[in-house]
Structure formats: C-alpha cells, structure tokens
Coordinates of C-alpha atoms and ligand atoms in Angstrom, one line a residue:
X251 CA -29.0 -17.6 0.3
X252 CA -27.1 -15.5 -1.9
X253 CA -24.0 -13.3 -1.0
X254 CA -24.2 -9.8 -0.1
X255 CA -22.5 -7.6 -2.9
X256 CA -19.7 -5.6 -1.9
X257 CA -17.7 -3.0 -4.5
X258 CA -13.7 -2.3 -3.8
X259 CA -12.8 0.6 -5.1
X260 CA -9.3 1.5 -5.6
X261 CA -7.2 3.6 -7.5
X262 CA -4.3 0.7 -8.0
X263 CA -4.8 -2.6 -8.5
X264 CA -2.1 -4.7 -8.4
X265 CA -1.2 -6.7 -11.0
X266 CA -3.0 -4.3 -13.7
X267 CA -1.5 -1.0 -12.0
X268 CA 0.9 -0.3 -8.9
X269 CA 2.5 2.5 -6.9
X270 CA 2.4 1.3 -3.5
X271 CA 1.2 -1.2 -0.9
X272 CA -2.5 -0.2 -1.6
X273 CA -2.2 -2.3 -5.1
X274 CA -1.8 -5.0 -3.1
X275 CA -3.9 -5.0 -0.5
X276 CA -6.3 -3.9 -3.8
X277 CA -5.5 -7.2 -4.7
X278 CA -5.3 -9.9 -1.9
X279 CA -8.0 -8.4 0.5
X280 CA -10.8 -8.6 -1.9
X281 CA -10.1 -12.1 -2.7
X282 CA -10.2 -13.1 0.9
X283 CA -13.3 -11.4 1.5
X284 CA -14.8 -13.4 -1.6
X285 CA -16.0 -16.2 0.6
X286 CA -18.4 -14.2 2.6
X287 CA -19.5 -11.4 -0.3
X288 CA -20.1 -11.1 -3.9
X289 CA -17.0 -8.8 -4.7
X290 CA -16.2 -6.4 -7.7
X291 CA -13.5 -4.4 -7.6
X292 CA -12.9 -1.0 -9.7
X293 CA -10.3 0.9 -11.0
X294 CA -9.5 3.4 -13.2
X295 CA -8.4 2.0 -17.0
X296 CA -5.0 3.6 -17.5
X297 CA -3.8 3.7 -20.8
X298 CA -0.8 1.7 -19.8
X299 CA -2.6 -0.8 -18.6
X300 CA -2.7 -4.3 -20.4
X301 CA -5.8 -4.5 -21.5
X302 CA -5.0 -8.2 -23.8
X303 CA -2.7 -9.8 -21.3
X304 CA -6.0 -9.8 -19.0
X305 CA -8.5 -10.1 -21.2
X306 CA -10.2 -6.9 -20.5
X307 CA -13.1 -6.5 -22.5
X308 CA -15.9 -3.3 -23.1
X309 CA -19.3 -4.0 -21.1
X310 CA -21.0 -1.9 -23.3
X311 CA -22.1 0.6 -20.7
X312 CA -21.8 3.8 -21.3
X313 CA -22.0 5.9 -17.6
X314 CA -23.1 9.3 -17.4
X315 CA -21.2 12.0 -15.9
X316 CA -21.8 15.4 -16.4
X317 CA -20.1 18.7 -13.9
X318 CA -20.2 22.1 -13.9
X319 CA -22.2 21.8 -17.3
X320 CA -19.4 19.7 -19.0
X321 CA -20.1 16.3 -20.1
X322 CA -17.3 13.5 -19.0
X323 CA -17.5 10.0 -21.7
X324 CA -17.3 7.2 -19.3
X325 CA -16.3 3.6 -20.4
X326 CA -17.0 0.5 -18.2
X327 CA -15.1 -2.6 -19.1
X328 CA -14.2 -5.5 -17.2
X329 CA -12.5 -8.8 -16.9
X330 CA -12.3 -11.5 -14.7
X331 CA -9.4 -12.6 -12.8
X332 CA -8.3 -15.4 -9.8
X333 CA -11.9 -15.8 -9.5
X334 CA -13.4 -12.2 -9.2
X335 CA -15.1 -9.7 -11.4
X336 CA -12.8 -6.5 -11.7
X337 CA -14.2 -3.0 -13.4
X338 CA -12.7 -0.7 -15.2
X339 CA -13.4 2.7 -15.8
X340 CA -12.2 4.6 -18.6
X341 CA -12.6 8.1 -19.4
X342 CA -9.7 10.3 -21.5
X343 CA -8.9 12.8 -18.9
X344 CA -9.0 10.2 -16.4
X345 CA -7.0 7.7 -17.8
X346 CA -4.6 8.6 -20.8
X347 CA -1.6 9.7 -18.5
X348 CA 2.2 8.5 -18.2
X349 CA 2.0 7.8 -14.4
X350 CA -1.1 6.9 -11.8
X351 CA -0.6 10.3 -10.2
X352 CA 2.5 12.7 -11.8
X353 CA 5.9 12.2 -11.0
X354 CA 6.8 11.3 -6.9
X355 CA 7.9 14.9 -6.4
X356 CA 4.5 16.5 -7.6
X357 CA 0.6 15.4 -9.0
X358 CA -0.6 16.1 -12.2
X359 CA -2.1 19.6 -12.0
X360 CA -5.8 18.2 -13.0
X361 CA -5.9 15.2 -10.2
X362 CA -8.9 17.0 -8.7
X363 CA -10.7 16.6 -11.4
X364 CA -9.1 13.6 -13.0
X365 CA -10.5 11.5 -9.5
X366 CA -13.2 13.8 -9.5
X367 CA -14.2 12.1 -12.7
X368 CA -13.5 8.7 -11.3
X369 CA -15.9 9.2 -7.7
X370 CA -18.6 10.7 -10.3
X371 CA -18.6 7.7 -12.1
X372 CA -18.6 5.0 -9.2
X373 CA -21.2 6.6 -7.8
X374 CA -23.6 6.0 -11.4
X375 CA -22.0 2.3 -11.4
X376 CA -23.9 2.3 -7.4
X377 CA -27.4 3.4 -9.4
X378 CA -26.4 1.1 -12.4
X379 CA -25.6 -2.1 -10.0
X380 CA -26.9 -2.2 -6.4
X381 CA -24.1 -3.0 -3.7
X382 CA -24.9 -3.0 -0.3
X383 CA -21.2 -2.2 1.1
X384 CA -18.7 0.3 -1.1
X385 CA -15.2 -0.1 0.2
X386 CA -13.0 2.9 -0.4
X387 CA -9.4 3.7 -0.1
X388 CA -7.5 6.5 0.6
X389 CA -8.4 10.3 -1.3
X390 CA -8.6 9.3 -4.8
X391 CA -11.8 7.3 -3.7
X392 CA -12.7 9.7 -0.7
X393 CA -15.4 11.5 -2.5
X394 CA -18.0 8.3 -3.0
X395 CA -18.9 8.6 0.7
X396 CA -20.3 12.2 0.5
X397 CA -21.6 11.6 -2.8
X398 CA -23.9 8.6 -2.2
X399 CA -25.2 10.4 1.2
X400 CA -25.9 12.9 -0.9
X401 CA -27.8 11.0 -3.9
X402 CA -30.8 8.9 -1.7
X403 CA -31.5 6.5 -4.4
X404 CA -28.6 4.7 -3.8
X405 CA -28.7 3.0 -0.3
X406 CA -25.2 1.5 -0.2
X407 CA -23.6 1.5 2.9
X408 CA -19.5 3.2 2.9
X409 CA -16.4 1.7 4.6
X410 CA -13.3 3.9 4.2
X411 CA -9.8 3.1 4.9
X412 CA -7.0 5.2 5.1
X413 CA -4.2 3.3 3.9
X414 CA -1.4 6.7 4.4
X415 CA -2.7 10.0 6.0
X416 CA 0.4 11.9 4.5
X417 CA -1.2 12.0 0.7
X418 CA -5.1 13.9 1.1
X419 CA -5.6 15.1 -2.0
X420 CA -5.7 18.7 -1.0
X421 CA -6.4 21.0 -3.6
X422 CA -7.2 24.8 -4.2
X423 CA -10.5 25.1 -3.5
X424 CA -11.9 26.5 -6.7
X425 CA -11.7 22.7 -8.0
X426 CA -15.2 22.4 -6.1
X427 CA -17.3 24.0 -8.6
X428 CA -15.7 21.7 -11.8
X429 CA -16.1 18.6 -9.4
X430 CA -19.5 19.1 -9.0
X431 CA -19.5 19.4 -5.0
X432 CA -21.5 21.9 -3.3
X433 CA -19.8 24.8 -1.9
X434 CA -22.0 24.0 1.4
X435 CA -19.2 21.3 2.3
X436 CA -17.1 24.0 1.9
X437 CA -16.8 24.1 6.1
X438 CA -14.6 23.0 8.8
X439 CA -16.8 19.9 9.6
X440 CA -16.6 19.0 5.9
X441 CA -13.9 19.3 3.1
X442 CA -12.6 22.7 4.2
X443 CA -8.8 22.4 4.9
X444 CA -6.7 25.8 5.7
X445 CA -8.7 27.1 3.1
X446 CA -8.3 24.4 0.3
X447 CA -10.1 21.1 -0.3
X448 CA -9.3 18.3 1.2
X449 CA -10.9 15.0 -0.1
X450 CA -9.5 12.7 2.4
X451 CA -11.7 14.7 5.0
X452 CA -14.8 13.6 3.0
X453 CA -13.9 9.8 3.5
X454 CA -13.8 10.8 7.2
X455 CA -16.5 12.7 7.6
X456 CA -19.3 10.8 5.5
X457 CA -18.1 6.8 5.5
X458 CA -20.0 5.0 7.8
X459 CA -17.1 3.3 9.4
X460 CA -13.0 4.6 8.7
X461 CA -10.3 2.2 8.8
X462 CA -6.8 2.2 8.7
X463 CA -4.0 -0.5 8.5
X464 CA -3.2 -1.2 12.0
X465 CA -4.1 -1.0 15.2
X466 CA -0.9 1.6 16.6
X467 CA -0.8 3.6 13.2
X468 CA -4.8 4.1 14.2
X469 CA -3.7 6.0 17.4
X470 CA -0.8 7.4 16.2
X471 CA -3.0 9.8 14.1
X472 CA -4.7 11.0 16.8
X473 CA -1.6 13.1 17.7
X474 CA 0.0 15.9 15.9
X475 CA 3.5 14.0 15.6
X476 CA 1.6 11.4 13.0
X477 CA -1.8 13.0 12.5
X478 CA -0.8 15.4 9.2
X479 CA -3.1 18.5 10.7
X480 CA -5.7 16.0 10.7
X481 CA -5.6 14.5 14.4
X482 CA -8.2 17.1 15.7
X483 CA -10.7 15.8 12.8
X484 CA -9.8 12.2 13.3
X485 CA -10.5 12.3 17.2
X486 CA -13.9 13.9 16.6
X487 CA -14.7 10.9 14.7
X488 CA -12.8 8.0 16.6
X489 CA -15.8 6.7 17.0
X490 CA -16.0 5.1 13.9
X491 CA -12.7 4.7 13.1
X492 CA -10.5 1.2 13.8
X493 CA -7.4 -0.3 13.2
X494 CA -7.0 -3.6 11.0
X495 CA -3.4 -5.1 10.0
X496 CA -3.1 -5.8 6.4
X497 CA -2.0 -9.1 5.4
X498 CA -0.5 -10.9 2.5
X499 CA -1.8 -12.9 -0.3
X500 CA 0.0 -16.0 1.2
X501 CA -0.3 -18.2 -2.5
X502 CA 1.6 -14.9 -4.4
X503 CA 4.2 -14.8 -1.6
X504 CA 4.7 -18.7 -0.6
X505 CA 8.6 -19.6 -0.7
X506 CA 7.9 -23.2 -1.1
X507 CA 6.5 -22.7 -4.4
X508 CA 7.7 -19.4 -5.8
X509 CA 8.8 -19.5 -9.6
X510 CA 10.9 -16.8 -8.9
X511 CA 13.1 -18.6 -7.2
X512 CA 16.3 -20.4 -8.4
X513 CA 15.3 -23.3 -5.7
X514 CA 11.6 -22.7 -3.5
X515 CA 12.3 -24.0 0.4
X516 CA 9.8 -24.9 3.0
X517 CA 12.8 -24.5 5.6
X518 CA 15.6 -22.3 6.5
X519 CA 17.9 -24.4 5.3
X520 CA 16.6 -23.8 1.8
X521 CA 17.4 -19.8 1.7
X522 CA 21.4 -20.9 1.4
X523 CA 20.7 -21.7 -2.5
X524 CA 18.7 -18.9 -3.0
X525 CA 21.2 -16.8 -1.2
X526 CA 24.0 -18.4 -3.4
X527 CA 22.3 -17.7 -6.7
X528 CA 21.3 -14.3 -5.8
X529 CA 24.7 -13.2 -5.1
X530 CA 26.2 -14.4 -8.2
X531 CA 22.9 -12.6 -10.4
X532 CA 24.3 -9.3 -8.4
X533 CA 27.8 -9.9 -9.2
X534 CA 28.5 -10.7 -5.3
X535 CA 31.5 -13.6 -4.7
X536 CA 29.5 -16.5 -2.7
X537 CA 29.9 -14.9 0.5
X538 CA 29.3 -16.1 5.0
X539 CA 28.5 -12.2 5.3
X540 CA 24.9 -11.4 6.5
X541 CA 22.8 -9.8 2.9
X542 CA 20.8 -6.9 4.5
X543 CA 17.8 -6.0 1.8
X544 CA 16.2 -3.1 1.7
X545 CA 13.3 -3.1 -1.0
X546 CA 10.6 0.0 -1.2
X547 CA 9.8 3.4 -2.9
X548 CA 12.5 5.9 -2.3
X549 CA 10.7 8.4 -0.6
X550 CA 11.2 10.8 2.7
X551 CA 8.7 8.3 4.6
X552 CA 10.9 4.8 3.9
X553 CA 13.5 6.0 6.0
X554 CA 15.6 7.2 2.9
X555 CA 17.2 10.1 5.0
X556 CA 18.5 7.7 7.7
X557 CA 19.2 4.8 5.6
X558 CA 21.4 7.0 3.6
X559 CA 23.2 8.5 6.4
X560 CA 24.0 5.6 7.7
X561 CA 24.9 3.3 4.5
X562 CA 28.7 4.4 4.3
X563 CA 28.8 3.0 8.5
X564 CA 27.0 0.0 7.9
X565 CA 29.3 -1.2 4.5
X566 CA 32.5 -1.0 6.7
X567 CA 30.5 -3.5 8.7
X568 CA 31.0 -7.0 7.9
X569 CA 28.2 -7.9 5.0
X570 CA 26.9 -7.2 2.0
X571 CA 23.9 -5.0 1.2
X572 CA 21.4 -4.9 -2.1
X573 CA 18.7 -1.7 -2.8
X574 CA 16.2 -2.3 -4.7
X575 CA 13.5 0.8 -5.7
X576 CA 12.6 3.7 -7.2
X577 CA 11.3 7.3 -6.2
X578 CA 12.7 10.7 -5.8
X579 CA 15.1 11.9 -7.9
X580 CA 17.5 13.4 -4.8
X581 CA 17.0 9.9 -3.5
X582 CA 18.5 8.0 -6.8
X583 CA 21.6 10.3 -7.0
X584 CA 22.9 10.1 -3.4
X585 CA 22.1 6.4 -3.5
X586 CA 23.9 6.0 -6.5
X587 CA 27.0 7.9 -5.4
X588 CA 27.6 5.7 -2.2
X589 CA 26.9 2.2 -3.6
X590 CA 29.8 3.6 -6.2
X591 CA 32.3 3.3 -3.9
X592 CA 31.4 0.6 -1.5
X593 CA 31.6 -2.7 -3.5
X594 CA 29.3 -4.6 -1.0
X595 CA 26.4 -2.3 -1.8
X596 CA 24.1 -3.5 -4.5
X597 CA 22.0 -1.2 -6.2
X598 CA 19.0 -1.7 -8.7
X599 CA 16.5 1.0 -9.9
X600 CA 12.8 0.3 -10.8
X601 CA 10.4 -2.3 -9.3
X602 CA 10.6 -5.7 -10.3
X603 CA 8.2 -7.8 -8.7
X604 CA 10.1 -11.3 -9.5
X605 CA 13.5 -10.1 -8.7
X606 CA 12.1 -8.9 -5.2
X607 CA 10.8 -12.4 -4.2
X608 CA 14.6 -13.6 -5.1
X609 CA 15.7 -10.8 -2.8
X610 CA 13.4 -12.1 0.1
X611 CA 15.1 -15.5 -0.5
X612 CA 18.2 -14.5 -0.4
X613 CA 18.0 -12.3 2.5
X614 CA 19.0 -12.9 5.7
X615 CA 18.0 -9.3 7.0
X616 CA 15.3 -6.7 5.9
X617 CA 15.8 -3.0 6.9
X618 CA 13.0 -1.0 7.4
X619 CA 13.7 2.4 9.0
X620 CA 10.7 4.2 8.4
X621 CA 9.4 7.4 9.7
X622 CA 6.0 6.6 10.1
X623 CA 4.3 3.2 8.6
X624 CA 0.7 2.8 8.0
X625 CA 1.3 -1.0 8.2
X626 CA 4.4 -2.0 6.0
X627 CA 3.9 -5.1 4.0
X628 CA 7.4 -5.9 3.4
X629 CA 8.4 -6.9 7.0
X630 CA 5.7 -9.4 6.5
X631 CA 7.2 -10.9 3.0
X632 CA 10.5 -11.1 4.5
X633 CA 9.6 -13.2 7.4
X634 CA 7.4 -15.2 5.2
X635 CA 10.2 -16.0 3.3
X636 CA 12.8 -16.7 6.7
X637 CA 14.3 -12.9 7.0
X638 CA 14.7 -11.0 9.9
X639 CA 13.3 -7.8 9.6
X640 CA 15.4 -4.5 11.6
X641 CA 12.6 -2.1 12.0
X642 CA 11.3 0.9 13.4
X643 CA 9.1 0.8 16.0
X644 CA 6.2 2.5 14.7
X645 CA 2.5 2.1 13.3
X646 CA 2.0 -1.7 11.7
X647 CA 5.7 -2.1 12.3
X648 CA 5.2 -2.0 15.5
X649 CA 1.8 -4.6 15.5
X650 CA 3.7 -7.6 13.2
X651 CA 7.4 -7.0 14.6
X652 CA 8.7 -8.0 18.1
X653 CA 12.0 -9.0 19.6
X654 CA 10.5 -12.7 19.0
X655 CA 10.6 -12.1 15.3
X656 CA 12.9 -9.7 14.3
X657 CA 15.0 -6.2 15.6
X658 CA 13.1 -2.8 16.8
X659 CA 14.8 0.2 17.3
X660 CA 12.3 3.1 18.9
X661 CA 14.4 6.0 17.9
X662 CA 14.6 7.2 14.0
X663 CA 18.5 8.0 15.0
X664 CA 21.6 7.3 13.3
X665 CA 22.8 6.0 16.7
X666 CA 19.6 3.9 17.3
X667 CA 19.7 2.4 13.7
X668 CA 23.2 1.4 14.0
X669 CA 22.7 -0.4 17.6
X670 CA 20.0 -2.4 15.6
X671 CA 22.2 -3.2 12.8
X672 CA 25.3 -4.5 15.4
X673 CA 22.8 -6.4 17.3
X674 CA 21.5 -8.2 14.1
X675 CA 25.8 -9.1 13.5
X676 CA 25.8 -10.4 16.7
X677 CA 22.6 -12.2 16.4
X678 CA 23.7 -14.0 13.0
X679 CA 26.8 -15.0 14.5
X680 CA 25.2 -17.3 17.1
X681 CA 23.9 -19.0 13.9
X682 CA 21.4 -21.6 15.9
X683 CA 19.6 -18.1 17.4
X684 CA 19.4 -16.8 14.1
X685 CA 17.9 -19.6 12.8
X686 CA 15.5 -20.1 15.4
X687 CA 14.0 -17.0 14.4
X688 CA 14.2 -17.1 10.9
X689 CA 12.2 -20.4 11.0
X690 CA 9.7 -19.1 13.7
X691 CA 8.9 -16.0 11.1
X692 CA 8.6 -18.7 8.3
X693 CA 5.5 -20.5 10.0
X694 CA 3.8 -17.3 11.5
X695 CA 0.6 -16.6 9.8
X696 CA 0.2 -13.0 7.7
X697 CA -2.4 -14.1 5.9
X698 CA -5.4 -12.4 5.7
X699 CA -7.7 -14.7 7.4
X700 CA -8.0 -12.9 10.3
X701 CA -8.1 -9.4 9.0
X702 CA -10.7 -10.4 6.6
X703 CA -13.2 -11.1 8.9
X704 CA -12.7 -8.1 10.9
X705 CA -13.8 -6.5 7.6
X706 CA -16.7 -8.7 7.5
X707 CA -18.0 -7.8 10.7
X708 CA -17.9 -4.2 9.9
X709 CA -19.4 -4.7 6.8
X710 CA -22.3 -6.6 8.5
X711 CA -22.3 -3.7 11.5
X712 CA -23.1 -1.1 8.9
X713 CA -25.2 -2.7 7.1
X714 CA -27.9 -4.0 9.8
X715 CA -28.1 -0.2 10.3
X716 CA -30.1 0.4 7.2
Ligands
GLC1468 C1 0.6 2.6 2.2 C2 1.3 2.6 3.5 C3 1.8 1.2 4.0 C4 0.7 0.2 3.9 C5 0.1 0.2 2.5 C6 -1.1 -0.7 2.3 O1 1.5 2.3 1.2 O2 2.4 3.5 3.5 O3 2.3 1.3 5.3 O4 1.2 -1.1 4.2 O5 -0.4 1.6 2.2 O6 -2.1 -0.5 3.3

C-alpha cells in the first residue's frame, strides 16, 4: 500500500534558510514523519538562498496567482535532500529580500502581501499535487487553512501548529482586499483582531486540528499572562488544540560523532577536551571554573533583560561565561559594553551553527532564562551533548527540564536567577553529582520518535474524517 502524502509547509527551512527554532523543527520533524507518509516540504526561494550548493533545480511549473486583479509570477523548483523532496516557491516580491522577515526590531512593510503571495500559491500546488494532510506553521502559513475550506476542489485535510503565539502577523486591515480574502472573515470569529488582521487567527480558526510545542506552553495560552490577547480565541477552540514537545534531529546533534568537534565523546569524560580546546579558540587560559553558555537570538523573550542584569553578578562568581547570538540592536550594545570589562565573559555576534555544537561540548552549564518558551530546543542540545541546563520554569522548559536533569528557577527574578546560578556552583563542586547528571542528560532520548507519532495519529484522526 502506498504512503499517504503529506505537505510541510514552512517559512524556514533549516539548512537552506533560518531565523529560529521553526527551521529546525522544519527540518528534523518532517524527516521523522518520512516513515509513515510521503512528505514534501515547501518554502519560499529567497534570493539568498543557495540554490547550487543544493542542487535546487526549476520544475518547470509555472503556478497561477492572481489578487485583487494583479497577477503574481510563481516559480516552483525543487531539490532533494537527506532523502525527501523539498519545494520551492519563487516569486519577486516574495522572495528577493535581504532578511526572511525585515530587521528583528520591525517586518518589511509588504509581509501581508509578500506571505499572502506564498498561501496563494500553496494552495494551487494542493490543486496541482493532491496531499491528503497540509501541515502548517505559525502566521506566515496561517492562511492555507481558510483558503483550502474555502476552495472545495481541494480536499486536503489542515494541521496547524503554533510554534510562538507572540509573532501573528497582524496587519492593517486594508491588506485584505490585495490578499484576496473576503471581507466576510472580516469578524471576531474569523481574522478580525482589534480592528486589524490577524493571520494567526485563521490557522486557529479553520485547521482541522492546532498544535503547539509542548504540552504546558499549550495551557499557558489559555491565560492572559501567555495567551498575547489571544487566550479567549484559543479556549473557544481547545478542542482541537494539543501540545507536542519538539525534539531533535539526534544524527545533526550526536556528540559522539560531531565534526565540529575538536575530539566527539560518547561519555562525560570526553567534554574535558572539548572544553580545553574551546577555551583556548576563545582566548580563555585552560581553566577548573564552570563555562556557563548561553546561545540564542537576542531578543526580549530569551531572557535578554534578566540575563543582562544579572551578567556583571554572575562574572564576580567563580567561572567563565561565552554568548553567542544575534538580535536587537539595544541587546548587542549593552552586551557588548559588559563583556568589555569582565575578562571571563566571551562574546560572539552572528549564528554559527558549527561553532555552537563546540559550545555545547564545551559547556558544562546552559542558561536559559526565558520569559516564556514555546518549547526551547537548546536545553535539549545541551543535555544531548552532557550540559546542565539552568532554566526557567516555563512552557517546553518546563516539560524536558527537571531537578533530575538540570536547574529550574520559577521566578523570572534577578534574585531567583542568581539562587539557580549559586546552586549550579555548588552542584559542580561535588564533581561526582555533577557528573551523574551530565551523563544521565547524555542518554535521555530527545529524539523525535515519540513526537512523531503523536503527529501521525493526528494526521490519521483528521483524515478518517473526510
Ligand atoms: C519558536 C519558539 C521555541 C520553539 C521553536 C520551535 O522559536 O520560541 O520555543 O522551540 O519555535 O518550535
């Protein structure tokens, strides 16, 4: 019997594009799903993507979109890659941009109609190709749901997943008309958001089933501490909504046999090396002290307000501490002015994928102080590769971190934040403790074995109700 046929729809895809953790779950959770369906994923075809390093080749099918009585060129490419057919769509407007979305501080004026475009255009690839399941994520994808109820030739079945309620893609609401979207959704029950457009609310609304990343993050939005003026939409359709942990391509992040590395480990013991080498890369002097990471965008969500305020504390502290990121401008300067004078601060700028899996290595301590946290994927590398992760207690960080694995702190406090830190000083003192958890974290399982079939089953729940 053949496989079902399911299409992932993203707007980032690691490794061709990346802002966030979506890229990656864009990347491993389709792959883990390709045992029980036939899986494509699509993405848009920025222009700074590398179209010859993977091989990514026209298909020679031109899609049609046409709104408000202007007529959008659509591209399709594709390539194949780790044993899965990716899609590409390219259109000008769409696609022939600097960044995925406009600077961190503020979108591109045109994103309405730039992922306008890109919904338009999945939804002809669901008339051009049949798919039985279209899995979407977060607002830039929103739209599909609504437009294939809309359109009944196509009979495809919608899952959406919010991977972070905070971005909606809210927008004025004369975008509607240029987007092609009836002003008759133009209601409370529909996209209608204090009196703009909100495309996240279509995902809610119109997906068969809604997902998000974790099990607490999926109550926490139910309440107006986490729910971003969204919990009273969200609790009329709990129904249909769940909570499933994200997990982590365990091949891609697998510290026994990690190029990155000056020396890959299957033990514990292994990380001293690593540890070793990183600190002379840094500049560091070989050093006992504990190295506390922090790795991440620099953004209000990350913790960035209390992990500054607290830095200048935690350097008088006995160990050494390396930043790696990149995000809001604010962010960069203050960072940049304390890691000046405290010469066991270490900080790098920019995302570098290889020199972050040396950072896990080395490590002997993540810090994670978000705000809020959809899931987190970090505090699931680190322990992969034998860190401890200080967290706080909230969303997925709350569902993969306990005191059996690493340190959680329940209030986003100075004070609070600093207790965790002492505690983790004290705890890597009493080096056989440490240990003990650093090698329990190394054999727990984050892959996506289990989340994957939690997909599968909704998949299969939808899809028996055509
Ligand atoms: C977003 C969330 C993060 C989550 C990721 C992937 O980046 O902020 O918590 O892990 O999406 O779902």
């Amino acid at each position: 019997m053949s496989k079902a046929t399911l299409l992932f729809v993203a707007s980032e895809v690691f490794p061709f594009a990346k802002s966030g953790g979506l890229a990656d779950v864009a990347h491993s959770l389709p792959r883990a799903l390709s045992g029980e369906y036939e899986v494509n994923v699509v993405m848009p075809l920025y222009s700074f993507v590398d179209r010859e390093k993977y091989n990514i080749t026209t298909m020679d099918v031109a899609l049609n979109v046409s709104l408000d009585g202007v007529n959008y060129k659509i591209e399709l490419y594709g390539c194949e890659s780790g044993g899965l057919d990716y899609l590409f769509i390219y259109n000008s407007l769409l696609c022939d941009r600097e960044f995925l979305y406009g600077l961190p501080e503020r979108g591109y004026n045109d994103n309405a109609l730039r992922f306008g475009i890109f919904n338009h255009a999945v939804r002809e690839l669901l008339t051009y190709k049949k798919y039985e399941i279209v899995h979407l994520n977060d607002w830039q994808s929103a739209l599909v749901s609504l437009l294939i109820k809309e359109d009944k030739t196509i009979q495809t079945k919608s899952l959406f997943t919010i991977h972070n309620l905070a971005y909606q893609g809210v927008f004025d609401k004369e975008v509607l008309e240029s987007i092609g979207i009836s002003k008759e959704y133009f209601n409370v029950n529909g996209l209608e958001f204090y009196g703009k457009v909100n495309f996240m609310k279509a995902g809610i609304a119109y997906a068969d089933i809604v997902t998000t990343v974790s099990q607490t993050y999926a109550k926490e939005i139910l309440t107006p501490e986490f729910g971003c003026g969204l919990e009273g939409f969200l609790s009329y359709h709990s129904n249909k909504l769940n909570g499933i942990v994200n997990g982590i391509d365990s091949k891609h992040f697998s510290p026994s046999d990690d190029k990155a590395l000056v020396k890959p480990y299957d033990s514990v013991r292994g990380k001293k090396l690593n540890k070793k080498a990183y600190l002379k890369e840094i500049g560091f002097k070989e050093s006992k002290k504990p190295l506390f990471i922090f790795i991440g965008r620099f953004t209000w969500q990350k913790g960035l307000d209390l992990l500054i305020e607290s830095l200048p504390e935690i350097a008088s502290l006995q160990c050494n501490i390396a930043i790696l990121g990149e995000g809001e401008a604010r962010y960069h300067h203050t960072l940049k002015e304390i890691a000046d004078v405290h010469n066991n601060i270490h900080l790098d700028f920019g995302y570098d994928e290889s020199k972050s899996h040396r950072m896990y290595a080395a490590s002997d301590f993540l810090l994670m102080p978000s705000v809020y946290e959809p899931c987190g994927l970090n505090q699931l590398i680190a322990m992969r590769y034998g860190s401890v992760p200080i967290v706080h207690g909230v969303g997925g960080l709350k569902d993969t971190v306990d005191k059996k694995r690493g340190i959680v702190f329940l209030h986003q406090s100075k004070s609070s934040f600093k207790k965790a830190i002492v505690q983790a000083l004290k705890l890597y003192e009493n080096s056989s403790r440490y240990k003990k958890i650093a090698q329990h974290n190394m054999r727990c399982d984050f892959s996506w074995d289990k989340s994957a079939k939690k997909y599968v089953k909704l998949y299969n729940k939808i899809r028996e109700k055509i």
